[in-house]
Amino acid sequence: MTTDLSVYLDQAQRAGAESVEVYYSRSFSRPVFFEANRLKQLESSESEGVALRLWKNGQAGLAVAMARWNRKY
Protein backbone atom coordinates (compact mmCIF):
# COMPACT_ATOMS: atom_id res chain seq x y z
CA MET A 1 0.00 0.00 0.00
CA THR A 2 1.51 3.31 -1.02
CA THR A 3 1.35 6.40 1.17
CA ASP A 4 1.63 8.67 -1.88
CA LEU A 5 -2.07 9.51 -1.92
CA SER A 6 -1.84 11.40 -5.21
CA VAL A 7 -1.51 7.99 -6.92
CA TYR A 8 -5.05 7.10 -5.79
CA LEU A 9 -6.42 10.46 -6.90
CA ASP A 10 -4.82 10.13 -10.33
CA GLN A 11 -6.13 6.59 -10.84
CA ALA A 12 -9.68 7.56 -9.85
CA GLN A 13 -9.67 10.59 -12.14
CA ARG A 14 -8.31 8.54 -15.06
CA ALA A 15 -11.18 6.09 -14.48
CA GLY A 16 -13.62 8.97 -14.98
CA ALA A 17 -14.42 10.07 -11.44
CA GLU A 18 -15.80 13.60 -11.30
CA SER A 19 -14.88 14.13 -7.65
CA VAL A 20 -12.62 12.13 -5.32
CA GLU A 21 -11.82 12.08 -1.60
CA VAL A 22 -8.93 10.02 -0.24
CA TYR A 23 -8.62 9.04 3.43
CA TYR A 24 -5.49 7.49 4.95
CA SER A 25 -5.13 6.00 8.42
CA ARG A 26 -2.22 4.33 10.18
CA SER A 27 -1.95 3.18 13.79
CA PHE A 28 0.53 1.42 16.06
CA SER A 29 -0.06 -0.46 19.29
CA ARG A 30 2.57 -1.96 21.60
CA PRO A 31 0.96 -3.38 24.74
CA VAL A 32 3.23 -4.77 27.46
CA PHE A 33 1.94 -7.41 29.92
CA PHE A 34 3.35 -7.98 33.40
CA GLU A 35 2.54 -10.71 35.91
CA ALA A 36 3.86 -10.60 39.49
CA ASN A 37 6.05 -7.62 38.54
CA ARG A 38 7.73 -9.64 35.78
CA LEU A 39 7.48 -9.09 32.09
CA LYS A 40 5.14 -11.71 30.66
CA GLN A 41 4.55 -10.67 27.05
CA LEU A 42 5.25 -7.95 24.51
CA GLU A 43 3.05 -7.43 21.49
CA SER A 44 3.18 -5.15 18.53
CA SER A 45 0.43 -4.47 16.05
CA GLU A 46 0.21 -2.08 13.16
CA SER A 47 -2.65 -1.28 10.83
CA GLU A 48 -2.89 0.88 7.76
CA GLY A 49 -5.75 1.72 5.45
CA VAL A 50 -6.85 3.81 2.52
CA ALA A 51 -10.41 4.70 1.59
CA LEU A 52 -11.62 6.37 -1.60
CA ARG A 53 -14.97 8.08 -1.89
CA LEU A 54 -15.76 9.14 -5.43
CA TRP A 55 -18.56 10.33 -7.66
CA LYS A 56 -19.19 9.49 -11.31
CA ASN A 57 -22.35 10.32 -13.26
CA GLY A 58 -23.91 11.65 -10.05
CA GLN A 59 -23.44 8.29 -8.29
CA ALA A 60 -21.31 7.87 -5.17
CA GLY A 61 -18.90 4.97 -4.69
CA LEU A 62 -16.65 3.80 -1.87
CA ALA A 63 -13.55 1.58 -1.85
CA VAL A 64 -11.63 0.57 1.28
CA ALA A 65 -8.38 -1.37 1.70
CA MET A 66 -6.91 -2.32 5.10
CA ALA A 67 -3.80 -4.18 6.21
CA ARG A 68 -2.90 -5.39 9.72
CA TRP A 69 0.26 -6.85 11.18
CA ASN A 70 0.53 -8.52 14.61
CA ARG A 71 3.67 -9.71 16.36
CA LYS A 72 4.20 -11.38 19.75
CA TYR A 73 7.57 -11.46 21.46
Coordinates of N, CA and C in Angstrom, one line a residue:
M1 N 0.9 -1.2 0.0 CA 0.0 0.0 0.0 C 0.9 1.2 0.0
T2 N 0.7 2.1 -0.9 CA 1.5 3.3 -1.0 C 0.9 4.4 -0.2
T3 N 1.8 5.2 0.4 CA 1.3 6.4 1.2 C 1.3 7.7 0.3
D4 N 1.7 7.5 -1.0 CA 1.6 8.7 -1.9 C 0.2 8.7 -2.4
L5 N -0.6 9.5 -1.7 CA -2.1 9.5 -1.9 C -2.4 10.1 -3.3
S6 N -1.5 10.9 -3.9 CA -1.8 11.4 -5.2 C -2.0 10.3 -6.2
V7 N -1.4 9.1 -6.0 CA -1.5 8.0 -6.9 C -3.0 7.6 -7.0
Y8 N -3.6 7.5 -5.8 CA -5.1 7.1 -5.8 C -5.9 8.1 -6.5
L9 N -5.7 9.4 -6.2 CA -6.4 10.5 -6.9 C -6.3 10.4 -8.4
D10 N -5.1 10.2 -8.9 CA -4.8 10.1 -10.3 C -5.5 8.9 -11.0
Q11 N -5.5 7.8 -10.3 CA -6.1 6.6 -10.8 C -7.6 6.8 -10.9
A12 N -8.2 7.4 -9.9 CA -9.7 7.6 -9.9 C -10.1 8.5 -10.9
Q13 N -9.3 9.6 -11.1 CA -9.7 10.6 -12.1 C -9.5 10.0 -13.5
R14 N -8.5 9.2 -13.8 CA -8.3 8.5 -15.1 C -9.5 7.6 -15.4
A15 N -10.0 7.0 -14.3 CA -11.2 6.1 -14.5 C -12.5 6.8 -14.7
G16 N -12.4 8.2 -14.7 CA -13.6 9.0 -15.0 C -14.3 9.6 -13.8
A17 N -13.8 9.5 -12.6 CA -14.4 10.1 -11.4 C -14.5 11.6 -11.6
E18 N -15.6 12.1 -11.2 CA -15.8 13.6 -11.3 C -15.3 14.3 -10.0
S19 N -15.3 13.6 -8.9 CA -14.9 14.1 -7.6 C -14.3 13.0 -6.8
V20 N -13.3 13.2 -6.1 CA -12.6 12.1 -5.3 C -12.2 12.6 -4.0
E21 N -12.4 11.8 -2.9 CA -11.8 12.1 -1.6 C -11.0 10.9 -1.2
V22 N -9.8 11.1 -0.7 CA -8.9 10.0 -0.2 C -8.7 10.2 1.3
Y23 N -8.9 9.1 2.0 CA -8.6 9.0 3.4 C -7.5 8.0 3.7
Y24 N -6.6 8.4 4.6 CA -5.5 7.5 4.9 C -5.4 7.4 6.5
S25 N -5.2 6.2 7.0 CA -5.1 6.0 8.4 C -4.0 5.0 8.7
R26 N -3.3 5.3 9.8 CA -2.2 4.3 10.2 C -2.1 4.4 11.7
S27 N -2.0 3.2 12.3 CA -2.0 3.2 13.8 C -1.0 2.1 14.3
F28 N -0.4 2.3 15.4 CA 0.5 1.4 16.1 C 0.0 1.1 17.5
S29 N 0.3 -0.1 17.9 CA -0.1 -0.5 19.3 C 1.0 -1.4 19.8
R30 N 1.5 -1.1 21.0 CA 2.6 -2.0 21.6 C 2.3 -2.2 23.1
P31 N 1.3 -3.1 23.3 CA 1.0 -3.4 24.7 C 2.1 -4.2 25.4
V32 N 2.3 -4.0 26.7 CA 3.2 -4.8 27.5 C 2.5 -5.4 28.6
F33 N 2.7 -6.7 28.9 CA 1.9 -7.4 29.9 C 2.9 -7.9 31.0
F34 N 2.6 -7.6 32.3 CA 3.3 -8.0 33.4 C 2.5 -8.9 34.3
E35 N 3.2 -9.8 34.9 CA 2.5 -10.7 35.9 C 3.5 -10.9 37.1
A36 N 3.0 -10.6 38.3 CA 3.9 -10.6 39.5 C 5.1 -9.8 39.3
N37 N 4.9 -8.6 38.8 CA 6.0 -7.6 38.5 C 7.1 -8.2 37.6
R38 N 6.8 -9.1 36.8 CA 7.7 -9.6 35.8 C 7.1 -9.5 34.4
L39 N 7.9 -9.2 33.5 CA 7.5 -9.1 32.1 C 7.0 -10.4 31.6
K40 N 5.7 -10.5 31.1 CA 5.1 -11.7 30.7 C 5.1 -11.8 29.1
Q41 N 4.7 -10.6 28.5 CA 4.6 -10.7 27.1 C 4.6 -9.3 26.5
L42 N 5.2 -9.2 25.3 CA 5.2 -8.0 24.5 C 4.5 -8.2 23.2
E43 N 3.7 -7.3 22.8 CA 3.0 -7.4 21.5 C 3.3 -6.2 20.7
S44 N 3.1 -6.3 19.4 CA 3.2 -5.1 18.5 C 2.2 -5.4 17.4
S45 N 1.4 -4.4 17.2 CA 0.4 -4.5 16.1 C 0.4 -3.1 15.3
E46 N 0.2 -3.3 14.0 CA 0.2 -2.1 13.2 C -0.9 -2.3 12.1
S47 N -1.6 -1.2 11.9 CA -2.6 -1.3 10.8 C -2.6 0.0 10.0
E48 N -3.0 -0.2 8.7 CA -2.9 0.9 7.8 C -4.1 0.7 6.8
G49 N -4.6 1.8 6.4 CA -5.8 1.7 5.4 C -5.9 3.0 4.6
V50 N -6.5 2.7 3.4 CA -6.9 3.8 2.5 C -8.3 3.6 2.1
A51 N -9.0 4.7 2.1 CA -10.4 4.7 1.6 C -10.6 5.8 0.5
L52 N -11.3 5.4 -0.5 CA -11.6 6.4 -1.6 C -13.1 6.6 -1.6
R53 N -13.6 7.8 -1.7 CA -15.0 8.1 -1.9 C -15.0 8.9 -3.2
L54 N -15.8 8.4 -4.1 CA -15.8 9.1 -5.4 C -17.2 9.2 -6.0
W55 N -17.3 10.1 -7.0 CA -18.6 10.3 -7.7 C -18.3 10.3 -9.2
K56 N -19.2 9.6 -9.8 CA -19.2 9.5 -11.3 C -20.6 9.4 -11.8
N57 N -21.0 10.3 -12.7 CA -22.3 10.3 -13.3 C -23.4 10.5 -12.1
G58 N -23.0 11.3 -11.2 CA -23.9 11.6 -10.1 C -24.1 10.5 -9.0
Q59 N -23.4 9.4 -9.2 CA -23.4 8.3 -8.3 C -22.2 8.3 -7.4
A60 N -22.4 8.0 -6.1 CA -21.3 7.9 -5.2 C -20.8 6.4 -5.1
G61 N -19.5 6.3 -4.9 CA -18.9 5.0 -4.7 C -17.9 5.0 -3.6
L62 N -17.6 3.9 -3.0 CA -16.6 3.8 -1.9 C -15.8 2.6 -2.0
A63 N -14.5 2.7 -1.8 CA -13.6 1.6 -1.8 C -12.7 1.7 -0.6
V64 N -12.4 0.6 0.1 CA -11.6 0.6 1.3 C -10.6 -0.6 1.2
A65 N -9.4 -0.3 1.6 CA -8.4 -1.4 1.7 C -7.7 -1.2 3.0
M66 N -7.6 -2.3 3.8 CA -6.9 -2.3 5.1 C -5.9 -3.4 5.2
A67 N -4.8 -3.2 5.9 CA -3.8 -4.2 6.2 C -3.5 -4.1 7.7
R68 N -3.2 -5.3 8.3 CA -2.9 -5.4 9.7 C -1.8 -6.4 9.9
W69 N -0.9 -6.0 10.8 CA 0.3 -6.9 11.2 C 0.3 -7.0 12.7
N70 N 0.4 -8.2 13.2 CA 0.5 -8.5 14.6 C 1.8 -9.3 14.9
R71 N 2.5 -9.0 16.0 CA 3.7 -9.7 16.4 C 3.6 -9.9 17.9
K72 N 4.0 -11.1 18.3 CA 4.2 -11.4 19.7 C 5.7 -11.7 20.0
Y73 N 6.2 -11.2 21.1 CA 7.6 -11.5 21.5 C 7.6 -12.3 22.7

